Short mmCIF file of C-alpha atoms and ligand atoms in Angstrom, two decimals:
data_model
loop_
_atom_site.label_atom_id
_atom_site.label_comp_id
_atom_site.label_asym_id
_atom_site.label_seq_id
_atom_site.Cartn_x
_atom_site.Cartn_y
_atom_site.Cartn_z
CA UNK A 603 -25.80 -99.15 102.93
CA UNK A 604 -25.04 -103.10 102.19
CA UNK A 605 -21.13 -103.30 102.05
CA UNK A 606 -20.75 -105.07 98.81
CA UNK A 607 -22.28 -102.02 97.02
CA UNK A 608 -19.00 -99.44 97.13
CA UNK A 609 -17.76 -100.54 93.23
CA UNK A 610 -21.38 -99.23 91.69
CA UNK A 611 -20.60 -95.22 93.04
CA UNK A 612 -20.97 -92.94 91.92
CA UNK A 613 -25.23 -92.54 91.44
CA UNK A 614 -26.51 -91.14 87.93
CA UNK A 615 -25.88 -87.59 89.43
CA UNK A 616 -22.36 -88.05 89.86
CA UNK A 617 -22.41 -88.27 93.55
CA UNK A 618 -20.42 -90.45 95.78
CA UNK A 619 -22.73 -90.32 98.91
CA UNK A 620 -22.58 -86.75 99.66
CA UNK A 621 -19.85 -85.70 97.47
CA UNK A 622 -18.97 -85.47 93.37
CA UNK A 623 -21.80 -83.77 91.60
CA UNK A 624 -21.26 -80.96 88.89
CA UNK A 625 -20.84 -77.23 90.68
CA UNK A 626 -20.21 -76.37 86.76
CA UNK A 627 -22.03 -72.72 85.34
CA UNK A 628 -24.34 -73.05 83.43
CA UNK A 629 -22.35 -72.78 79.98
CA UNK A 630 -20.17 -75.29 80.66
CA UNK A 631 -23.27 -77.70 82.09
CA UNK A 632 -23.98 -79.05 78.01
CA UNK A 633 -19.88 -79.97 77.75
CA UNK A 634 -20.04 -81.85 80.73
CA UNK A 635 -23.20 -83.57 79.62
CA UNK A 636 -21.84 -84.28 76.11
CA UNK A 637 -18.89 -86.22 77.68
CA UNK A 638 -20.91 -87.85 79.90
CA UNK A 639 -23.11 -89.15 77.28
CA UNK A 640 -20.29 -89.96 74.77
CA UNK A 641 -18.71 -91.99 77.55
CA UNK A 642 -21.55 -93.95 78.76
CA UNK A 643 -21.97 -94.91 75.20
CA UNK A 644 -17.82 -96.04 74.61
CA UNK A 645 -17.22 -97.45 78.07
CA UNK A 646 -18.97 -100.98 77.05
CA UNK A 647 -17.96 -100.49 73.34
CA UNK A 648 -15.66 -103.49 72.35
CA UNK A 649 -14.78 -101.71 69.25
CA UNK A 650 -13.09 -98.60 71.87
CA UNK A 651 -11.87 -101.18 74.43
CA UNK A 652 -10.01 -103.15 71.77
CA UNK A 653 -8.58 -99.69 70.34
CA UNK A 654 -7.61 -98.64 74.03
CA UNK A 655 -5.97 -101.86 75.23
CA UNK A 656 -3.97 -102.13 71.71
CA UNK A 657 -2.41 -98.60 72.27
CA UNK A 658 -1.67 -100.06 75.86
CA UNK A 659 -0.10 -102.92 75.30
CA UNK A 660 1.88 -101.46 72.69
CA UNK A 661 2.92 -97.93 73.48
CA UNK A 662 2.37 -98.05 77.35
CA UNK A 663 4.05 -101.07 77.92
CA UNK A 664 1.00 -103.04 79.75
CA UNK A 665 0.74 -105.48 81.96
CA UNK A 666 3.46 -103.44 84.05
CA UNK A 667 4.59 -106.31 85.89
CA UNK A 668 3.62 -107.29 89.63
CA UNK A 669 7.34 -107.43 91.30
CA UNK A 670 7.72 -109.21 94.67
CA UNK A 671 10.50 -107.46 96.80
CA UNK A 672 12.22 -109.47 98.68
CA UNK A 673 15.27 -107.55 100.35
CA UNK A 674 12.78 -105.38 101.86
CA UNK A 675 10.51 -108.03 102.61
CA UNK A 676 13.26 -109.70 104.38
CA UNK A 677 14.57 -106.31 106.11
CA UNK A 678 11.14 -105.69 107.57
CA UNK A 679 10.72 -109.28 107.72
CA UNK A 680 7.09 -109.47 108.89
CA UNK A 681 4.61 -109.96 105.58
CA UNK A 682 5.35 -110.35 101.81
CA UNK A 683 5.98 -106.82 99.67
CA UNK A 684 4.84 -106.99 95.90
CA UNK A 685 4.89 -103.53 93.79
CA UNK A 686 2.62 -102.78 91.29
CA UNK A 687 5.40 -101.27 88.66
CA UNK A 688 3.64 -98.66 87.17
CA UNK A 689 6.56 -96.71 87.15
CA UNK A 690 8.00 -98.45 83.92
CA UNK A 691 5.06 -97.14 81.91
CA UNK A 692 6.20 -94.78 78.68
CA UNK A 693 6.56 -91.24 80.88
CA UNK A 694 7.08 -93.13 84.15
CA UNK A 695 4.19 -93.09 85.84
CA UNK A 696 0.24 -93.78 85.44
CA UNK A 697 -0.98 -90.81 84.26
CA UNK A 698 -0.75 -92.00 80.96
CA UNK A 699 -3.38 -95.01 81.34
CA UNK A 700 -6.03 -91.90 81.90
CA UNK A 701 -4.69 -90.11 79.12
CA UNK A 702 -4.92 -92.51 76.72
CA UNK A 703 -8.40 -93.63 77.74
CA UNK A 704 -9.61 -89.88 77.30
CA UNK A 705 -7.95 -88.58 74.04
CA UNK A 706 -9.41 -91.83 72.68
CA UNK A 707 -12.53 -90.62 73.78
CA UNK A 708 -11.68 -87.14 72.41
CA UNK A 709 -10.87 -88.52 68.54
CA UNK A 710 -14.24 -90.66 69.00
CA UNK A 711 -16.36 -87.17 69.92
CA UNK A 712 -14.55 -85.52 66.98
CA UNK A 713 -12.89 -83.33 68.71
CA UNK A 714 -9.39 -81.51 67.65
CA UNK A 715 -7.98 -79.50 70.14
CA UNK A 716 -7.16 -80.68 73.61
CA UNK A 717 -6.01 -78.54 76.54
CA UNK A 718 -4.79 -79.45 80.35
CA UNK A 719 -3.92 -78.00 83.88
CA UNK A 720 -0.65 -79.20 85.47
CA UNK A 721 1.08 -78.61 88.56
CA UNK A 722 3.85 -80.26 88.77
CA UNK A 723 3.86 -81.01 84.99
CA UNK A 724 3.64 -85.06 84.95
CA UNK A 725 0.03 -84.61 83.51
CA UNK A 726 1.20 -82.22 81.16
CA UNK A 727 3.58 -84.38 79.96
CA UNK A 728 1.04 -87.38 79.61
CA UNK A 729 -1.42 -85.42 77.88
CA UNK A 730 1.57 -83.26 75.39
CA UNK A 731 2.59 -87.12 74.33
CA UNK A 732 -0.94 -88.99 73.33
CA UNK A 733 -1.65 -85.42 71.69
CA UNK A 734 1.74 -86.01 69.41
CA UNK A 735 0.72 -89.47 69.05
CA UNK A 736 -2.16 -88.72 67.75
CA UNK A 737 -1.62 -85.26 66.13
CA UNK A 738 -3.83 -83.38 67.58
CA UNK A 739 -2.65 -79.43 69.12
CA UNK A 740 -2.37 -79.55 72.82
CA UNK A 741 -2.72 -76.65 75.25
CA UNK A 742 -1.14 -77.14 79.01
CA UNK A 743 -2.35 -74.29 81.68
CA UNK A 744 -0.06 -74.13 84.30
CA UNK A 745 0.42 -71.68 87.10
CA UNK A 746 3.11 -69.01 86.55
CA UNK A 747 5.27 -70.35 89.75
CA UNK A 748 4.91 -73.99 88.60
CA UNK A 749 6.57 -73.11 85.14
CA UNK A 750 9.64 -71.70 86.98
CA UNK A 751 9.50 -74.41 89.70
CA UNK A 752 8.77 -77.54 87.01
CA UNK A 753 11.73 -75.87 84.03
CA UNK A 754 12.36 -80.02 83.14
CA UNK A 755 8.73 -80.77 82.44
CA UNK A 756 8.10 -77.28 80.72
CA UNK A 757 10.93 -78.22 78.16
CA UNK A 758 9.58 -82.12 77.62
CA UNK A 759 5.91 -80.66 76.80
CA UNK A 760 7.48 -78.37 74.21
CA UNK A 761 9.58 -80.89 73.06
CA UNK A 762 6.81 -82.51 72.43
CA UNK A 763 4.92 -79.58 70.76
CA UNK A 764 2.25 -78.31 73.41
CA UNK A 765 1.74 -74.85 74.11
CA UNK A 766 1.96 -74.14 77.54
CA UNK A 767 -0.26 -70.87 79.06
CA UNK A 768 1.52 -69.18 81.78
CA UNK A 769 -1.29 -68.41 84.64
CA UNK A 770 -0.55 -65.90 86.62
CA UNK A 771 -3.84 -64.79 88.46
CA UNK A 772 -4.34 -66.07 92.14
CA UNK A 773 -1.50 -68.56 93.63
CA UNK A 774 0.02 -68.48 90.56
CA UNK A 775 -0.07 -72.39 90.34
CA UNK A 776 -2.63 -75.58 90.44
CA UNK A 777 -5.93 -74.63 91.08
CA UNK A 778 -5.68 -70.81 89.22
CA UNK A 779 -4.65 -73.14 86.32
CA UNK A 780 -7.49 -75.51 86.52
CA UNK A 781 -9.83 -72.36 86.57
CA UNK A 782 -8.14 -71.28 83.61
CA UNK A 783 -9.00 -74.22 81.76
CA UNK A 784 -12.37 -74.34 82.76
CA UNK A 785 -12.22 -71.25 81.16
CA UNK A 786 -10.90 -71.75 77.42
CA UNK A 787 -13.26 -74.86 77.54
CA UNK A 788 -16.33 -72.47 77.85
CA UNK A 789 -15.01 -70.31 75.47
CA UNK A 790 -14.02 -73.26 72.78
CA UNK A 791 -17.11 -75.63 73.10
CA UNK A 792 -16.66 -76.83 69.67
CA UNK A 793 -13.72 -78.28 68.96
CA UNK A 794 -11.90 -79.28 72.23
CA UNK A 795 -12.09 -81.27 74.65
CA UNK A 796 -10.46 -81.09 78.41
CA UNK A 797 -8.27 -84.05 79.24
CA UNK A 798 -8.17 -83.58 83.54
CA UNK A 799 -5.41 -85.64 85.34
CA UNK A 800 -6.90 -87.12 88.12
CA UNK A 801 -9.97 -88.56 89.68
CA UNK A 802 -11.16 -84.97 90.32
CA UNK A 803 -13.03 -82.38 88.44
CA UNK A 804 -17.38 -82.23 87.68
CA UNK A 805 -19.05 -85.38 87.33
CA UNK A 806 -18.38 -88.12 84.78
CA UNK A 807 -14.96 -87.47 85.09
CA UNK A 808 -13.74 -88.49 88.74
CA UNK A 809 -15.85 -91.84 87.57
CA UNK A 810 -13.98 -91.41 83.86
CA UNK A 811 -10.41 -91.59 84.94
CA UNK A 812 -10.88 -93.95 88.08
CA UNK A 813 -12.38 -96.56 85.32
CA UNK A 814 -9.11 -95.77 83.15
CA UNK A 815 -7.06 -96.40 85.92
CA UNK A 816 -8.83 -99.34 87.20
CA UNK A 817 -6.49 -101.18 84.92
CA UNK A 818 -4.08 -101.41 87.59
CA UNK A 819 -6.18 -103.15 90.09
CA UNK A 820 -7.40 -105.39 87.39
CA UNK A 821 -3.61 -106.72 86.56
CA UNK A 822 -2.98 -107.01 90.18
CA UNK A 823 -5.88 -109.58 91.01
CA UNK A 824 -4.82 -111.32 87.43
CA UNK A 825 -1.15 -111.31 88.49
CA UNK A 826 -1.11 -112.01 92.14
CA UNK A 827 -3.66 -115.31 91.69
CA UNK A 828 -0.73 -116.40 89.28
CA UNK A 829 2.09 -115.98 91.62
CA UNK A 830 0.23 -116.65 94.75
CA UNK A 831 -2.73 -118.19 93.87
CA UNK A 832 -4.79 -115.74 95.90
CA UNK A 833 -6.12 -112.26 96.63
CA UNK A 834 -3.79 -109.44 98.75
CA UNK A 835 -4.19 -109.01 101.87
CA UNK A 836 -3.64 -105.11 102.22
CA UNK A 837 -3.26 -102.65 99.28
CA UNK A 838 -1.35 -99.35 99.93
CA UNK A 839 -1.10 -96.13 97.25
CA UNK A 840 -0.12 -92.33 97.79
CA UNK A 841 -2.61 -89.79 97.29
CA UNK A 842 -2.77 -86.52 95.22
CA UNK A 843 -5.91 -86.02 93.60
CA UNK A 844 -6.25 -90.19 94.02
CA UNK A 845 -5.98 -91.00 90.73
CA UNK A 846 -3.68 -94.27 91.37
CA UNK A 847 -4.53 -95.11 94.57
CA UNK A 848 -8.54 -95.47 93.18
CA UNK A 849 -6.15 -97.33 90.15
CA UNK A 850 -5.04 -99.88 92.13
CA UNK A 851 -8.33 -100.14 95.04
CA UNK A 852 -11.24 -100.25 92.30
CA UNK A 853 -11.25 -103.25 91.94
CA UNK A 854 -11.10 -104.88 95.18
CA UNK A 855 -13.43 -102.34 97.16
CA UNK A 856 -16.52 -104.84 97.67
CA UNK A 857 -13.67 -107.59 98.77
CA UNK A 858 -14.54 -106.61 102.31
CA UNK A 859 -11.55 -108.35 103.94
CA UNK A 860 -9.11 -106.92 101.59
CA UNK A 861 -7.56 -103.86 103.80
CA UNK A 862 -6.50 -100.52 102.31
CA UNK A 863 -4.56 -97.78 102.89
CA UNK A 864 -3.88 -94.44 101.23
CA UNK A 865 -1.16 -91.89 101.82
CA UNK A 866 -1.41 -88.29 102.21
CA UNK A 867 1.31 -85.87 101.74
CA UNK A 868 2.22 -84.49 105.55
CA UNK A 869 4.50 -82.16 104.20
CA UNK A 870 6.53 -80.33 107.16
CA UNK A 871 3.67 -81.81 109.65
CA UNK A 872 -0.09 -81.76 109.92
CA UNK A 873 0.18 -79.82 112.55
CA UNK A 874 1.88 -76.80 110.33
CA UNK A 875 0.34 -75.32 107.47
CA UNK A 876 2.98 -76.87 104.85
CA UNK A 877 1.21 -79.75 104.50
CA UNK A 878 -1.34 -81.58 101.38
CA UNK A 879 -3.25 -83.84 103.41
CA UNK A 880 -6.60 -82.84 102.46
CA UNK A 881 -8.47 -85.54 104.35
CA UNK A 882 -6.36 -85.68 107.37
CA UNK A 883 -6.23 -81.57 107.49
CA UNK A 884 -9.01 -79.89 104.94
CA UNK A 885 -13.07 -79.88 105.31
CA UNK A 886 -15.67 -80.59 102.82
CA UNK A 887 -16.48 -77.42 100.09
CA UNK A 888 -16.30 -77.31 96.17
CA UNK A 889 -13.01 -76.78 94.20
CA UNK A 890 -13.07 -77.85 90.53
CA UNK A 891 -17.01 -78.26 89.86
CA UNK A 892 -17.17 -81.03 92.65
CA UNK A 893 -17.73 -81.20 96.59
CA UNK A 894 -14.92 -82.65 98.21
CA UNK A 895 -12.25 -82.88 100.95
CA UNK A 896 -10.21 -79.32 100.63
CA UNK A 897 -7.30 -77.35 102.49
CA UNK A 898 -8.98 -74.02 103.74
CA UNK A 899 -8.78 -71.93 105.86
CA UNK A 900 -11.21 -70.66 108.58
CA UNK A 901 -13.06 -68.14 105.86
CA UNK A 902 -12.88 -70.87 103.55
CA UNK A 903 -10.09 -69.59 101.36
CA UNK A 904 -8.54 -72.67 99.15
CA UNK A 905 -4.97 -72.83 101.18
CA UNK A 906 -1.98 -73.72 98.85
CA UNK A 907 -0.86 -77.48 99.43
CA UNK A 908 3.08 -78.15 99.82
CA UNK A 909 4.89 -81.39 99.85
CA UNK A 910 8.29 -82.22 98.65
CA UNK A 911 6.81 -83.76 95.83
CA UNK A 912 4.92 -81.63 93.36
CA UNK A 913 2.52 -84.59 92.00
CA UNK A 914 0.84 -84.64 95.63
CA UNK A 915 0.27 -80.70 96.33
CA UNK A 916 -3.33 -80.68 95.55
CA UNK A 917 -5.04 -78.63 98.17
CA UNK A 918 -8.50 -80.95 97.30
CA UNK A 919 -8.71 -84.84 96.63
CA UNK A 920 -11.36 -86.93 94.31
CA UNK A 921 -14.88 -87.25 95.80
CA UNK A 922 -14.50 -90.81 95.86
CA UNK A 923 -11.99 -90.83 98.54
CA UNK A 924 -14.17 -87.98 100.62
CA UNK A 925 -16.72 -90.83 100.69
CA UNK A 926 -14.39 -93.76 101.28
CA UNK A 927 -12.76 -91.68 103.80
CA UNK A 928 -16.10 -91.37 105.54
CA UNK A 929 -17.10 -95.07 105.13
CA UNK A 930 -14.39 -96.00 106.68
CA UNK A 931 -13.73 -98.54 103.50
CA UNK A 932 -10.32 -97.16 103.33
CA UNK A 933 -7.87 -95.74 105.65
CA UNK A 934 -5.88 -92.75 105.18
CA UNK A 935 -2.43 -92.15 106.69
CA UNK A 936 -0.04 -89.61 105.97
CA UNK A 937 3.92 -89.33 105.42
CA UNK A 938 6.59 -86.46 105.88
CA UNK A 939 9.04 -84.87 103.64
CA UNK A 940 11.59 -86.61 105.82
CA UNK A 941 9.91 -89.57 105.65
CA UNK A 942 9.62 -89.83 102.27
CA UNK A 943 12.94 -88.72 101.36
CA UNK A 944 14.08 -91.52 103.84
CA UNK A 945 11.76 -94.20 102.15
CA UNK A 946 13.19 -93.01 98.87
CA UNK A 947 16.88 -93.75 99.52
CA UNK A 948 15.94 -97.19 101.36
CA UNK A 949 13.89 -97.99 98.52
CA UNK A 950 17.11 -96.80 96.07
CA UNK A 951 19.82 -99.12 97.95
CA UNK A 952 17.69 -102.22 98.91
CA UNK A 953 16.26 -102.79 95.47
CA UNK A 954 17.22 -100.72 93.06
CA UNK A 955 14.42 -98.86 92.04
CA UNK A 956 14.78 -95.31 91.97
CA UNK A 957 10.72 -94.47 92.78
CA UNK A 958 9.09 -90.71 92.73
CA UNK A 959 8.86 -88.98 95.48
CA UNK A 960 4.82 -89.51 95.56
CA UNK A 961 4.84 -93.09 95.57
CA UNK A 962 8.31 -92.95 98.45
CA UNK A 963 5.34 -91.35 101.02
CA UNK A 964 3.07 -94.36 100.86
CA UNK A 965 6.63 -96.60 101.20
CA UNK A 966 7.51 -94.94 104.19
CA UNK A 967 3.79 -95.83 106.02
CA UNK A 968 3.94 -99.51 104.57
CA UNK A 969 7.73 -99.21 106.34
CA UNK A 970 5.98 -98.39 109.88
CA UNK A 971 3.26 -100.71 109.19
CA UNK A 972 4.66 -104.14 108.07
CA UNK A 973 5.42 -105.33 111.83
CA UNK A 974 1.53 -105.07 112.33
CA UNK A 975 0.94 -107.82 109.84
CA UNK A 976 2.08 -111.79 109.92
CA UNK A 977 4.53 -113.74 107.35
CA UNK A 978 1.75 -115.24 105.82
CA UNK A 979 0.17 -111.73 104.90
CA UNK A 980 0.83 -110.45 101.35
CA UNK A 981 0.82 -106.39 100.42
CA UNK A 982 0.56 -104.92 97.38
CA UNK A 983 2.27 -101.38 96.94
CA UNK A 984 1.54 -98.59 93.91
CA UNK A 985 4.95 -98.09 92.58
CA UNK A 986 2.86 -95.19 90.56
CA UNK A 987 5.91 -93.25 89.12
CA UNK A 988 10.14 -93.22 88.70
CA UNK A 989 12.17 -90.74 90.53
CA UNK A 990 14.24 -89.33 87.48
CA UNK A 991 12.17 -86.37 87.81
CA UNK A 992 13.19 -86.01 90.94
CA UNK A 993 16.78 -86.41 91.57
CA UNK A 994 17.27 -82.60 91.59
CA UNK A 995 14.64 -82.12 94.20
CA UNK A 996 16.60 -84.74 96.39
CA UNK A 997 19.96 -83.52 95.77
CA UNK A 998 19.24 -80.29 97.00
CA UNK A 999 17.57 -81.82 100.19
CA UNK A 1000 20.50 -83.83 100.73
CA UNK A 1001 22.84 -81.00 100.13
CA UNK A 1002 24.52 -82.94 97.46
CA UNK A 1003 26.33 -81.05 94.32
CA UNK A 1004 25.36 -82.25 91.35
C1 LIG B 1123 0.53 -87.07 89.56
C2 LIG B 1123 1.16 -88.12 90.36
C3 LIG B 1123 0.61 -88.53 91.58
C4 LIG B 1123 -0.61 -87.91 92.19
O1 LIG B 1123 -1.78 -88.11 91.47
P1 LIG B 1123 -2.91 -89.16 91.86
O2 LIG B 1123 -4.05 -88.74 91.02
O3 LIG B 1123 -3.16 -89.05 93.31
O4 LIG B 1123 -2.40 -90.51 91.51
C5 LIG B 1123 1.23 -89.55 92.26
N1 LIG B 1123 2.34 -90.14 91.79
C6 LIG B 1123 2.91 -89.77 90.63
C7 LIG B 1123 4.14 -90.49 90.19
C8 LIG B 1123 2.34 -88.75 89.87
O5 LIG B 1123 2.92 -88.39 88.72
#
């Protein structure tokens, strides 16, 4: 395969070399198609691309800006640290770029009732606010452990008027909840459509939300040309389903000296099994109507994912990264607990950004990495979310009363 080809995946089937596709049944095949159809025909429409970068300028709060840090920088003192502040986005992280992009799409397919999975609740969140925004009712599945694990996010998404769905078949949490709303979507074909979180799920939609989220990539080339008159050198993201790391690489993948890495959740260890790394630890099956990377076990059971952060304990990953994995275009790495929750109070003290735990993991790689790279080499880090969620989770690892 020619190099400068990796930005046209996936094929008309939805594949990314060997994985993607649709392992949908056959009532929900005509959904998928519908959306598939709808989008091809709004993706180049100037009329929906006007409408979509008005509500994200506006309500968002695009461009997030491109933020060079120097006191890290200067601690590591090898190459030059800019982060991509996605964090300052209305909710605090990037969800919201996909789900504005697809509840657009939604209102467009006249559509009036939207549901959701979560996990750890961000995408709940995302999806409960463009639903107020735009009035429509919103539906959030979510595993029965995950509502008593995620009580903040519960309250914001009722606060905001969604209807959350305890699930409380299987684990109890992510992927029970996703078949859930695979589910209602079968059973509700008319009216609603399925707003999914991340670049996972049956084909067009690990294609549908990487192009939402190419936005950040996009600002980054734009941004860094102004400040530095040039390209990055290396681009570095965390990794849950992929959603921002694909966000931020898009647009650079056929730049074939631009270097990237992506962070996997290592939880206690890969060597344990309290880990998310899905690439680094799983083997190719189907979760969620696509083939993919997954955490399984020997019979091929799905295995439940942990990290210390909730946004990265996906036991699968988007098909795009199974097939960049495999390519070799990008290079996946993984961080602790520890060394996240390490990364995150560096990142706190040196310059005053409190980030989520998700985007802390791919700090503490880029931490281990710098030295590798020269003063005259220029990185570009997702800052994909703020830690306010967080601060309990960290004050209990720190054995702090707050
Ligand atoms: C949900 C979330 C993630 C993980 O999702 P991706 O699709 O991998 O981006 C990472 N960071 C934050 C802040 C999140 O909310």
């Amino acid at each position: 395969m020619l190099k400068n080809t990796y930005k046209s995946y996936p094929n008309e089937k939805g594949y990314f070399g060997q994985f993607g596709g649709r392992y949908v049944s056959e009532t929900l095949m005509p959904l998928i198609l519908e959306v598939e159809k709808e989008y091809e025909k709004i993706k180049n429409d100037k009329n929906f691309i006007n409408e979509l970068d008005h509500y994200l300028k506006t309500y968002v709060g695009r461009p997030s800006p491109l933020f060079l840090a120097k006191r890290i920088t200067n601690d590591l003192g090898g190459p030059k640290i800019y982060f991509k502040r996605d964090e300052l986005n209305h909710t605090g992280a990037h969800k919201i770029n996909n789900c504005m992009g697809q509840i657009l799409l939604a209102k467009k397919m006249g559509k009036t009732r939207i549901i959701a999975e979560t996990g750890a609740g961000q995408h709940g969140v995302a999806t409960a606010t463009v639903c107020a925004l735009f009035g429509l009712p919103c539906i959030v599945y979510m595993g029965e452990k995950d509502i008593e694990r995620q009580s903040p996010n519960v309250f914001r998404m009722k606060l905001l008027g969604a209807e959350i769905r305890s699930v409380s078949t299987g684990s109890k949490s992510l992927k029970d909840a996703m078949n859930e709303a695979l589910r209602d979507w079968v059973t509700n074909v008319q009216d609603t459509f399925y707003i999914i979180g991340t670049a996972a799920g049956p084909h067009p939609y690990p294609a549908m939300v990487r192009d939402f989220q190419s936005i950040i990539g996009k600002e980054v080339r734009e941004q860094l040309e102004n400040v530095e008159g040039r390209a990055p050198d290396l681009l570095m993201a965390c990794i849950g389903g992929g959603s921002n790391a694909l966000g931020l690489f898009h647009e650079f993948l056929d730049d074939s000296n631009i270097e990237m890495i992506a962070v996997e959740a290592a939880g206690h260890g890969i060597n344990t099994d309290k880990h998310a790394a899905s690439l680094t630890g799983g083997k190719p099956g189907v979760l969620h109507g696509n083939k993919t990377y997954l955490l399984q076990s020997n019979t091929g059971q799905i295995q439940e994912a942990h990290s210390i952060s909730a946004g990265l304990d996906y036991p699968g990953i988007g098909p795009e990264h199974s097939f960049l994995f495999e390519e070799k275009r990008v290079k996946y790495m993984s961080a602790t607990d520890k060394e996240a929750l390490e990364a995150f109070q560096y990142c706190c003290k040196l310059e005053g950004i409190i980030p989520a735990l998700e985007p802390a993991h791919a700090l503490a790689v880029l931490k281990k990495i710098a030295k590798n790279y020269s003063k005259d080499k220029i990185i570009v880090m997702n800052m994909c979310g703020r830690g306010d969620k967080d601060i309990f989770t960290i004050a209990n690892e720190l054995k702090i009363k707050i």
